[in-house]
């Protein structure tokens, strides 16, 4: 009996996707370059299930019903090209390769073009939600050939996360690299979310001197309100985790040096490429880079002096600041998402993808790392105005920002006065103030450019392009 679908790459994400597909009634063939991994998987987690082990690409291909559907869950980059090269001669026209890894969207555009010239189909599918999501229901962002999407739609919808147990967080996003682009942007927004949350935690620890369990209580409360989200929920959980050896809060023992696999960097590169204004997302990447130069920071801390954070206040004053931090976090989050969706909007126009921003928000409602009630508000905003230029201009978000800004400004000012680096909170506030400013300082930049480079400038009082000989002979 032929299998409905095949999967290559049995790291935990791949294994969990296989188990998810099998649990939905599909017969799945699997292949892994290291055969022991396949044997181990079949001997334990896949035992007794409709999961077929294969030990060569030929065997895998031969075990699949036509048109063949093969999911790649392998490391982004050259490994994908190598597997495609080995697979291609074994496939027939109409067969479909589904790349479920975090591939760079331009690689996906290249691969789908090359394969479709040879009569094969290629889908670049963003899959978000980590290992747990892969097993229980990820957010799935498929892009590529629409005919191929129709062939794999049922399987991907069946295994995806569902909103209210019914609306699938899986729908066709757009042609060629659109799916991987949306996933990349999800990760950029994720970086912003994670940085903003870490700054809220850091401020309560450094300025208010709160302990992990005191901060945990705050995050638990926040998770009951408008800040409800997976990342807020796991942050509360992290703050309650004690180290088995010392009994101390584990988070306090973790080295403050952040890693990254590159998806936030790609999002930032794309924002610069397209001229999309995404300072908070980019700042979150730089915040990781700054954290990574730990040794340098330790040395600099002995040389560069600044204020010692201190806050002496009553219990109610502390509660007021904590409320302000919550306002600042929600307002900054809105700015970060506004930046991410504006990038998607610009990419949609640049790459002719016709992205549906409201539908993308719904894809992220469950299953993915940035899943949150908040995404419903974004969907509603685009339902109210599909041509919305910027989320901040939507009536709901506009009101939230107006209500939050006093607390937001107090928090950023307090951090600055106490020498506490809240770069993402600050960049989000500067973005808000910059976006709503009719006049900025760029007239001085234009004057300088014309002074030393004769780059010309426009005027506010008459049409035309001008140059001035600034240096009086
Ligand atoms: C997801 C995650 C995932 C991401 C890891 C590592 O949506 O499931 O975003 O795709 O690759 O979280 O990301 P960084 O190492 O770049 O933080």
Coordinates of N, CA, C and O in Angstrom, one line a residue, residues 108 110 140 445:
X108 N 13.8 30.1 -2.1 CA 12.6 29.5 -2.4 C 12.1 29.9 -3.8 O 11.6 29.1 -4.6
X110 N 14.0 30.9 -6.2 CA 14.9 30.3 -7.2 C 14.5 28.8 -7.4 O 14.3 28.4 -8.5
X140 N 0.7 27.2 9.8 CA 1.3 26.8 8.6 C 1.1 27.9 7.5 O -0.1 28.3 7.3
X445 N 19.4 67.5 7.4 CA 20.2 66.5 6.7 C 20.3 66.9 5.2 O 21.4 66.8 4.6

